[in-house]
Structure formats: C-alpha cells, structure tokens
Coordinates of C-alpha atoms in Angstrom, one line a residue:
M246 CA -11.5 -27.2 -8.9
P247 CA -9.4 -25.1 -11.3
P248 CA -7.7 -26.7 -14.3
R249 CA -4.5 -28.4 -13.6
R250 CA -1.5 -26.8 -15.1
L251 CA 0.6 -28.1 -17.9
P252 CA 4.4 -28.5 -17.6
Y253 CA 6.8 -26.2 -19.4
I254 CA 9.1 -28.9 -20.8
S255 CA 10.8 -28.7 -24.2
H256 CA 11.8 -32.3 -24.6
G257 CA 10.2 -35.5 -23.5
G258 CA 6.8 -36.2 -22.0
P259 CA 5.0 -34.4 -19.2
R260 CA 6.2 -34.7 -15.7
A261 CA 4.6 -37.0 -13.2
G262 CA 1.2 -35.9 -12.1
S263 CA 0.5 -33.7 -15.2
A264 CA -2.9 -33.8 -16.8
S265 CA -4.1 -34.5 -20.2
K266 CA -6.3 -31.9 -22.0
E267 CA -9.4 -33.8 -21.1
D268 CA -8.4 -33.9 -17.4
T269 CA -8.5 -30.1 -17.3
H270 CA -12.2 -29.9 -17.7
M271 CA -13.5 -31.9 -14.7
S272 CA -17.1 -31.1 -13.9
A273 CA -18.3 -30.0 -10.4
E274 CA -20.2 -33.3 -10.2
H275 CA -17.1 -35.3 -10.8
P276 CA -14.2 -33.4 -9.2
A277 CA -10.7 -34.7 -9.7
E278 CA -9.0 -36.2 -6.7
E279 CA -6.2 -34.3 -5.2
D280 CA -2.9 -35.3 -6.7
P281 CA -0.2 -35.2 -4.0
V282 CA 2.6 -35.5 -6.6
M283 CA 1.4 -32.4 -8.4
E284 CA 0.8 -30.5 -5.2
N285 CA 4.3 -31.0 -4.0
T286 CA 6.1 -30.4 -7.3
P287 CA 7.5 -26.9 -7.8
L288 CA 5.6 -25.0 -10.5
L289 CA 8.6 -24.7 -12.8
E290 CA 10.3 -27.9 -12.1
G291 CA 11.5 -29.3 -15.4
L292 CA 12.0 -25.9 -16.9
H293 CA 15.6 -25.5 -18.2
V294 CA 17.1 -22.0 -18.1
V295 CA 20.5 -20.9 -19.4
D296 CA 21.7 -17.7 -17.8
I297 CA 24.3 -16.0 -20.0
A298 CA 23.9 -12.6 -18.3
S299 CA 25.9 -10.5 -16.0
F300 CA 25.3 -8.2 -13.1
I301 CA 21.8 -7.8 -12.0
A302 CA 18.7 -7.4 -14.2
G303 CA 19.1 -10.5 -16.3
P304 CA 20.3 -12.8 -13.6
A305 CA 17.6 -11.6 -11.3
A306 CA 14.9 -12.7 -13.8
A307 CA 16.6 -16.1 -13.9
T308 CA 16.7 -16.2 -10.1
V309 CA 12.9 -15.8 -9.9
L310 CA 12.5 -18.7 -12.3
G311 CA 14.8 -20.7 -10.0
D312 CA 12.7 -19.7 -7.0
F313 CA 9.8 -21.5 -8.6
G314 CA 11.8 -24.6 -9.3
A315 CA 13.5 -24.1 -12.7
D316 CA 16.9 -25.6 -13.2
V317 CA 19.1 -22.6 -13.9
V318 CA 22.6 -23.0 -15.4
K319 CA 24.7 -19.9 -15.1
V320 CA 27.4 -19.6 -17.8
E321 CA 30.4 -17.5 -16.6
P322 CA 33.8 -16.5 -18.1
P323 CA 36.6 -18.8 -16.9
R324 CA 38.6 -17.8 -13.8
I325 CA 37.0 -14.3 -13.4
G326 CA 33.3 -15.2 -13.6
D327 CA 30.5 -12.7 -13.7
S328 CA 31.9 -9.3 -12.7
Y329 CA 29.0 -9.0 -10.2
R330 CA 30.9 -11.4 -7.9
G331 CA 33.2 -8.5 -7.0
L332 CA 30.6 -5.7 -6.7
S333 CA 30.3 -5.9 -2.9
R334 CA 33.9 -4.7 -2.6
I335 CA 33.2 -1.4 -4.4
P336 CA 32.3 1.6 -2.3
P337 CA 29.8 2.7 -1.2
N338 CA 28.5 -0.8 -0.9
P339 CA 28.6 -2.0 2.8
Q340 CA 31.1 -4.7 3.7
V341 CA 30.0 -8.0 5.2
E342 CA 32.9 -10.3 6.3
G343 CA 32.9 -13.6 4.6
V344 CA 29.5 -13.2 2.7
N345 CA 29.2 -12.1 -0.9
Y346 CA 25.7 -10.8 -0.2
P347 CA 24.7 -9.4 -3.7
W348 CA 25.9 -12.6 -5.4
Q349 CA 23.8 -14.6 -3.0
L350 CA 20.7 -12.4 -3.6
D351 CA 20.7 -12.7 -7.4
N352 CA 22.2 -16.1 -8.1
R353 CA 20.8 -18.5 -5.5
N354 CA 19.5 -21.8 -6.7
K355 CA 21.7 -21.8 -9.8
R356 CA 24.4 -24.1 -11.1
S357 CA 27.6 -22.4 -12.4
I358 CA 29.7 -23.5 -15.3
E359 CA 32.8 -21.8 -16.7
L360 CA 32.8 -21.4 -20.5
N361 CA 34.9 -19.2 -22.7
L362 CA 32.4 -18.1 -25.3
K363 CA 35.2 -16.6 -27.4
S364 CA 36.7 -20.0 -27.9
S365 CA 35.6 -21.9 -31.1
D366 CA 35.6 -25.1 -29.0
A367 CA 32.9 -23.6 -26.8
R368 CA 30.4 -23.6 -29.6
S369 CA 29.5 -27.2 -29.2
V370 CA 28.7 -26.7 -25.5
L371 CA 26.6 -23.6 -26.3
E372 CA 24.6 -25.4 -28.9
R373 CA 23.8 -28.3 -26.6
L374 CA 22.8 -25.8 -23.9
V375 CA 20.5 -24.1 -26.3
R376 CA 18.9 -27.4 -27.4
W377 CA 18.5 -28.3 -23.7
A378 CA 17.0 -25.0 -22.7
D379 CA 13.5 -23.7 -22.5
V380 CA 14.7 -20.2 -21.7
L381 CA 18.0 -18.4 -22.4
V382 CA 18.7 -15.1 -20.7
T383 CA 21.4 -12.6 -21.9
N384 CA 22.4 -9.0 -21.5
F385 CA 25.1 -8.7 -24.0
P386 CA 24.8 -5.5 -26.1
P387 CA 23.6 -6.1 -29.6
R388 CA 27.0 -5.8 -31.2
T389 CA 28.6 -8.3 -28.8
R390 CA 25.8 -10.8 -29.3
D391 CA 26.3 -10.6 -33.1
K392 CA 30.1 -11.0 -32.7
L393 CA 29.7 -14.1 -30.5
G394 CA 26.9 -15.6 -32.5
L395 CA 24.5 -15.3 -29.6
G396 CA 21.7 -13.4 -31.3
Y397 CA 18.2 -14.7 -31.4
D398 CA 18.5 -15.4 -35.1
D399 CA 21.7 -17.4 -34.4
L400 CA 20.2 -19.6 -31.7
A401 CA 16.4 -19.9 -32.5
P402 CA 17.0 -22.4 -35.4
L403 CA 18.7 -24.7 -32.9
N404 CA 15.6 -24.9 -30.8
P405 CA 12.3 -23.5 -32.2
R406 CA 10.7 -23.7 -28.7
L407 CA 13.4 -21.5 -27.1
V408 CA 12.3 -18.4 -25.2
Y409 CA 15.1 -16.0 -25.8
A410 CA 15.1 -13.2 -23.2
D411 CA 17.5 -10.2 -23.4
V412 CA 17.9 -7.1 -21.4
T413 CA 19.7 -3.9 -22.4
G414 CA 20.4 -0.5 -21.1
F415 CA 18.9 1.6 -23.9
G416 CA 16.8 -0.8 -26.0
E417 CA 17.6 -2.7 -29.2
L418 CA 17.2 0.2 -31.7
G419 CA 18.3 3.8 -32.0
P420 CA 21.6 5.6 -31.9
D421 CA 22.3 4.6 -28.3
A422 CA 21.5 0.9 -28.5
H423 CA 25.1 0.0 -28.4
L424 CA 26.0 2.0 -25.3
P425 CA 26.6 0.2 -22.0
G426 CA 24.0 0.9 -19.4
F427 CA 23.6 0.6 -15.7
D428 CA 20.5 1.3 -13.7
V429 CA 22.0 4.6 -12.4
T430 CA 22.6 5.8 -16.0
S431 CA 19.7 4.3 -17.9
F432 CA 16.9 3.8 -15.3
W433 CA 17.5 6.8 -13.1
A434 CA 19.4 9.5 -15.0
R435 CA 18.0 9.0 -18.5
S436 CA 14.3 8.6 -17.4
G437 CA 14.1 11.9 -15.5
L438 CA 13.6 10.2 -12.2
M439 CA 17.0 11.5 -10.9
D440 CA 16.1 15.0 -11.9
F441 CA 13.2 15.1 -9.4
T442 CA 14.5 13.0 -6.5
H443 CA 16.4 15.7 -4.6
Q444 CA 15.7 19.0 -2.9
R445 CA 15.6 22.1 -5.0
D446 CA 19.1 23.6 -5.6
A447 CA 20.7 20.4 -4.3
A448 CA 22.7 17.9 -6.5
P449 CA 20.7 14.9 -7.8
A450 CA 20.7 12.0 -5.4
I451 CA 22.5 8.7 -6.3
N452 CA 20.1 5.8 -6.1
A453 CA 20.7 2.6 -4.1
F454 CA 22.6 0.1 -6.3
G455 CA 20.3 -2.2 -8.2
S456 CA 17.1 -0.3 -7.5
G457 CA 16.4 0.0 -11.2
D458 CA 17.9 -3.4 -12.1
H459 CA 15.6 -5.4 -9.9
P460 CA 12.3 -4.1 -11.2
T461 CA 13.6 -4.6 -14.7
G462 CA 14.4 -8.2 -13.8
I463 CA 10.8 -8.7 -12.7
T464 CA 9.6 -7.2 -16.0
L465 CA 11.9 -9.6 -17.9
F466 CA 10.5 -12.5 -15.8
A467 CA 6.9 -11.4 -16.7
G468 CA 7.9 -11.4 -20.3
I469 CA 9.4 -14.8 -20.1
M470 CA 6.3 -16.3 -18.4
T471 CA 4.1 -14.6 -21.1
A472 CA 6.3 -16.2 -23.8
L473 CA 6.0 -19.6 -22.1
Y474 CA 2.2 -19.2 -22.0
R475 CA 2.3 -18.3 -25.7
R476 CA 4.4 -21.4 -26.3
E477 CA 1.8 -23.6 -24.6
K478 CA -0.7 -22.2 -27.1
T479 CA 1.4 -22.2 -30.3
G480 CA 4.2 -24.6 -29.6
Q481 CA 6.7 -22.0 -30.7
G482 CA 9.3 -20.0 -28.8
A483 CA 9.7 -16.3 -28.8
R484 CA 12.0 -13.4 -28.2
V485 CA 11.5 -11.3 -25.1
S486 CA 13.1 -7.9 -24.5
A487 CA 13.4 -5.6 -21.6
S488 CA 15.5 -2.5 -21.0
L489 CA 16.5 -0.3 -18.1
I490 CA 15.4 2.9 -20.0
A491 CA 11.9 1.4 -20.6
E492 CA 11.6 0.4 -17.0
G493 CA 12.7 3.9 -15.9
A494 CA 10.1 5.5 -18.2
W495 CA 7.4 3.2 -16.8
A496 CA 8.4 4.1 -13.3
A497 CA 8.2 7.8 -14.1
G498 CA 5.1 7.1 -16.2
M499 CA 2.5 9.3 -14.6
W500 CA 4.4 12.5 -15.0
L501 CA 6.1 11.4 -18.2
Q502 CA 2.6 10.9 -19.6
A503 CA 1.8 14.4 -18.7
A504 CA 5.0 15.6 -20.4
L505 CA 3.9 13.7 -23.6
L506 CA 0.7 15.8 -23.6
G507 CA 2.6 19.1 -23.3
A508 CA 2.3 19.6 -19.5
K509 CA 5.2 21.0 -17.5
P510 CA 6.0 18.4 -14.8
P511 CA 6.9 19.7 -11.3
R512 CA 10.4 20.7 -10.5
P513 CA 12.4 19.4 -7.5
V514 CA 10.7 20.4 -4.2
D515 CA 11.8 22.9 -1.6
R516 CA 10.5 21.2 1.5
S517 CA 10.2 24.6 3.3
D518 CA 7.9 25.8 0.6
P519 CA 6.4 22.8 -1.1
P520 CA 3.4 22.6 -3.4
N521 CA 1.6 20.7 -0.6
A522 CA 2.6 21.0 3.1
L523 CA 0.6 17.9 3.9
A524 CA 2.6 15.7 1.5
N525 CA 5.9 16.6 3.0
V526 CA 8.5 15.4 5.4
Y527 CA 9.0 16.6 9.0
R528 CA 11.9 16.1 11.4
T529 CA 11.1 14.8 14.9
A530 CA 12.9 15.7 18.2
D531 CA 15.1 12.6 17.9
D532 CA 16.2 13.5 14.3
R533 CA 13.9 11.1 12.5
W534 CA 11.7 12.0 9.5
I535 CA 8.0 11.5 9.1
L536 CA 6.2 11.7 5.7
L537 CA 2.7 12.9 5.7
A538 CA 0.4 11.6 2.9
F539 CA -3.2 12.8 3.2
A540 CA -5.3 11.8 0.3
N541 CA -8.6 13.2 1.7
E542 CA -7.5 16.4 3.2
D543 CA -10.9 17.9 4.0
K544 CA -11.6 14.9 6.3
Q545 CA -8.1 14.3 7.5
V546 CA -6.8 17.8 8.2
P547 CA -9.2 18.5 11.2
L548 CA -8.3 15.1 12.7
F549 CA -4.6 15.8 12.2
L550 CA -4.7 19.3 13.8
T551 CA -6.6 17.9 16.8
A552 CA -4.1 15.0 17.1
I553 CA -1.1 17.2 17.1
G554 CA -2.6 19.6 19.7
H555 CA -3.7 22.4 17.5
P556 CA -7.5 22.0 17.0
E557 CA -7.9 25.8 16.8
A558 CA -5.9 25.8 13.6
A559 CA -8.9 24.3 11.8
E560 CA -10.5 27.7 12.1
D561 CA -7.4 29.4 10.6
P562 CA -8.2 30.7 7.1
R563 CA -4.9 29.2 5.9
F564 CA -6.3 25.7 6.6
H565 CA -9.8 26.4 5.3
D566 CA -9.7 24.5 2.0
T567 CA -7.3 23.0 -0.5
A568 CA -6.6 26.3 -2.3
S569 CA -5.8 28.1 1.0
R570 CA -3.5 25.3 2.2
R571 CA -1.6 25.4 -1.1
A572 CA -1.3 29.2 -1.1
H573 CA 0.0 29.2 2.5
A574 CA 2.1 26.0 2.3
A575 CA 5.3 27.8 3.6
D576 CA 3.4 29.1 6.7
I577 CA 2.0 25.6 7.4
V578 CA 5.5 24.0 7.1
T579 CA 6.8 26.5 9.6
L580 CA 4.1 25.6 12.1
L581 CA 4.5 21.9 11.6
D582 CA 8.3 22.0 11.7
K583 CA 8.0 23.6 15.2
R584 CA 5.4 21.1 16.4
F585 CA 7.1 17.9 15.1
A586 CA 10.4 19.0 16.7
T587 CA 8.8 18.8 20.2
R588 CA 8.4 15.1 20.4
P589 CA 10.4 11.9 19.4
L590 CA 9.3 9.6 16.6
A591 CA 7.8 6.9 18.8
E592 CA 5.4 9.4 20.4
W593 CA 4.4 10.8 17.0
R594 CA 3.7 7.3 15.8
E595 CA 1.3 6.8 18.6
V596 CA -0.4 10.1 18.0
L597 CA -0.9 9.6 14.3
D598 CA -1.9 5.9 14.6
S599 CA -4.5 6.8 17.2
A600 CA -6.0 9.3 14.8
G601 CA -6.0 6.8 11.9
L602 CA -3.9 9.1 9.8
T603 CA -1.8 8.1 6.8
Y604 CA 1.9 8.7 7.2
G605 CA 5.2 7.0 6.6
V606 CA 8.4 6.7 8.7
V607 CA 11.5 7.2 6.7
Q608 CA 13.2 4.0 7.8
T609 CA 16.9 3.2 7.7
L610 CA 17.9 0.1 5.7
E611 CA 18.9 -1.5 9.0
E612 CA 15.3 -1.0 10.3
C613 CA 13.8 -2.3 7.1
A614 CA 16.0 -5.4 7.3
H615 CA 14.4 -6.2 10.7
D616 CA 10.9 -5.0 10.0
P617 CA 8.4 -7.6 11.3
Q618 CA 6.2 -7.0 8.2
L619 CA 9.0 -8.4 6.1
L620 CA 9.2 -11.6 8.2
D621 CA 5.5 -12.1 8.5
N622 CA 5.0 -11.8 4.8
Q623 CA 8.0 -13.9 3.8
I624 CA 9.7 -10.9 2.1
V625 CA 12.8 -12.1 3.9
V626 CA 13.5 -15.9 4.1
P627 CA 16.2 -18.1 5.4
I628 CA 19.0 -19.5 3.3
E629 CA 19.4 -23.2 3.6
D630 CA 23.2 -23.1 4.1
G631 CA 23.6 -25.4 7.1
S632 CA 24.2 -22.5 9.5
R633 CA 23.0 -23.0 13.1
E634 CA 21.4 -19.5 12.8
P635 CA 20.6 -19.3 9.1
H636 CA 21.4 -16.2 7.1
M637 CA 18.4 -14.4 5.7
T638 CA 17.9 -13.2 2.1
L639 CA 15.3 -11.3 0.2
N640 CA 12.5 -13.3 -1.4
S641 CA 11.6 -12.4 -5.0
P642 CA 8.4 -10.3 -4.9
V643 CA 6.2 -12.6 -7.1
H644 CA 4.0 -14.7 -4.8
L645 CA 1.2 -17.3 -5.5
D646 CA -0.8 -18.5 -2.6
Q647 CA -1.2 -21.9 -4.3
E648 CA 2.5 -22.5 -5.0
Q649 CA 5.4 -23.0 -2.8
K650 CA 8.8 -21.7 -3.8
V651 CA 11.9 -23.8 -3.4
P652 CA 14.0 -23.0 -0.4
A653 CA 16.8 -20.4 -1.0
R654 CA 20.1 -22.3 -1.3
P655 CA 23.6 -20.8 -1.5
A656 CA 24.7 -19.2 -4.8
P657 CA 27.3 -21.3 -6.6
D658 CA 31.0 -21.0 -6.6
L659 CA 32.6 -20.2 -9.9
G660 CA 32.5 -23.2 -12.1
E661 CA 31.2 -25.4 -9.3
H662 CA 29.0 -27.5 -11.6
T663 CA 30.9 -27.4 -14.9
E664 CA 31.7 -31.1 -15.2
E665 CA 28.2 -32.1 -13.8
V666 CA 26.4 -30.0 -16.4
L667 CA 28.6 -31.1 -19.3
A668 CA 28.0 -34.7 -18.4
E669 CA 24.3 -34.2 -18.4
L670 CA 24.6 -32.6 -21.8
G671 CA 26.2 -35.8 -23.1
F672 CA 29.9 -34.9 -23.0
T673 CA 32.2 -37.8 -22.1
A674 CA 35.3 -37.6 -20.0
D675 CA 37.4 -37.5 -23.1
D676 CA 35.2 -34.7 -24.6
I677 CA 35.6 -32.7 -21.4
E678 CA 39.4 -33.1 -21.5
S679 CA 39.3 -31.9 -25.1
L680 CA 37.3 -28.8 -24.2
R681 CA 40.0 -28.1 -21.6
T682 CA 42.8 -28.5 -24.1
G683 CA 41.0 -26.2 -26.5
G684 CA 40.5 -23.5 -23.9
A685 CA 36.7 -23.7 -23.8
I686 CA 36.8 -24.5 -20.1
P687 CA 39.6 -24.1 -17.6
R688 CA 41.6 -26.8 -16.0

C-alpha cells in the first residue's frame, strides 16, 4: 500500500483521516486498513486559494486547484468584475445565448468577492485573506503589484507558508517586463510560433483565443504543486512564476533549440511543394482535409500506395527512398492531390484505418466537441447546474487514477460570496458595513 498523503493546510491540525509520519511506513506484513474518509476526501480539500488574477492563465491554474477540491476565493473589482466576464461578447468569439461559456470554463468551483484593492480600507481584508491562504495567484504586472502592495515581499511576511504564484506576459525582468501581454502577443507572436503556422506567402494565422493561456495555466499549477511539496519538506512557502513568453518558447522548443545552436529553422511550408509530401495535408472529395504523418516511411509507403490503389508507384524511382521522396515532393503532392480528391473523407478513413496507417482528420471545433474520445476519457464532463440536460464543460487535463475531482459547478456571479467570505475571515456585520462605507466593497 503506498504512503498516505499529508494534507496541505496552513493553519490548524490535519484533516480527518490524515496519517502521522509513522503511519506512512506500514509494512507489507501489517498493511493499513482502508480509510473510507480519506478515500472520499478530495485531494486538495482544506487548501485555501486566493485568486487575484484576471482573464485566463492565472485563473485557469486556480481552477485546476479547485477541480481537486481546493477552496478558491476569486477577488474581483467592484461592479465590473474580472474583464474576462465580457470576453465572449467580443468577435470572433462565438455567441451562446444565456451562457457565459469562457467564464464557466475558467472560474468554476470558485467563490467570488468584490474588493476594491485601491481602497485603503481594503487592506485589512487583503491581509486576512493572505493569512488564510495557502496559495495566492495574481497576474498584475510588476509595477502594478508594487503600487498596490501586492508583491511577494509585501505579502510573504504576513504568512511565511504562503505559496505566491504570479503569471506575466514577458517575465519579471528585462526591458519588456512591464508590458501587457496576451497569449496572441506573448505566446504566439513573440515565440516564433506564429511565424511558422501559415502557408508560405500567406499572412500569419491568428490562434484560437486562450490557446497559449491554458497551457501556461497548467505550468503555473505545476509550479504551485511543486512549491506545496517543497513546503511539506521545509515548512516554508515560496514564490512561483510563469510567463506566456516562456510557455511559447517551450512549445516551440525543438526548433528554438536548433536556432540556439546556430541552425536555420524551416520556413513556412508551401503545401504544393513541401519538404515532405508524406507529412502534408490533402483535400478529400467532400472538401475535408487529411494530415498524413508517416514516421517509418520505408515500411509505411508501400502499404499506403497499395491502400490508395497505386501499388505500382512503389516501383517508381521517385518513391524509392527518403532522398528521392524529398527531391520529388512536388510531384508526389500532385499525384496525391488527384487521388484524395476522388473520394470523401469517410471512405478514406476506412482505407487508411484498414492499412494501419497514421493520419489525422482536421476536425472542426463542432466535431471535436462531440468526439466520443472526449466523452469516454472524461475530457468533457457535465456541469452540476440543475439543468434537466446538463451543460458540458472541459475538464482540466491533469488526471490521477486514484483521485476523483469534485463535480464541475457553475462559476460564481460577481460578488456572490462577499459577505460569506468576509464573515469566515472574522469580519462582523458592523465591520462589513464599515467596509462598504469606506468603499472597499460595494453596497
């Protein structure tokens, strides 16, 4: 039986069912009995998280913590809230009547309080939140953090066990550290990814919103969990940093590493004359696209040519070996373009599957949303919102076989839990009224 985990709790004793140090070394001859309390307790229950971040990357990291049972309190500006609440209304984002879908995705399982951090009266609330917290997440630029007294050096003395996690566009240092950054500017454009993800002579493609933010959020989550593990060993908190530019560089890492060593990375591809015709996209008769991806060409090319009805091409010198296939890539594309244009996608899938060949269908987002692989692997899960037919949402991609995530619950309305959280922090009704009078929280 593996060692039983220790709880991540700043204050007070361990939660029910937790083990002492001695308990974690049960021998095979004397195994510990199964503890139903521990088995049914979410992994991060008792972990307190303060989310003072906006938009996607920072809040997404806090969402993953909440998925595993952490109590996440989201701090938002009064009346307007996190600007992310309005993102779905901005083109080209799709419109869904009555559902703020990006807000639900990245802020489920949280409690929302309204707090004007610019108000001097808000300081007492912030300090109690910091003392309550195990983790604080922010994405304020360095200058704004310093102005509001939200830097690590400002808050760590209040709680030596605090894990302070910040995410920026361009990192903490350097001439551009102060610049605002979004995933499209920092992750995609600055990293070099955008320079390659388009056809030669075409304009760079705009990425799907959030596609750099969400992996950055997972990196921040990983850093937070690493810091919590460190805290279990040392008793001390830590500062964790992630940035969109670092995540973009990591995503482009293989070719960026080559550039660091002086190599010239490939330029955007012309699909009619690519470096490799067998790592290319082809249009089917019903205007769909198939991506070929043959890793072992010497074995797979003869199988492929037979499957598509051209076994004689295996004797063609242009297909003879890797060097010949590269030298005659444009000719091979011409042949394959004509062949793939003769049949619809469904038929080509049967052909390629029967031959055991590696390929990918360029799915639409609508197809991906209803892909049975996503349902079977709990990549999409229901939201417990009381609907007769529950809405679905994306699960966070971190999965442990031995741990159950908490059900996805609706994201909070702005300020929905302000009084509840303040009361838990020890503020009396008179205190809360005083905070309203001083402008720290709205009426």
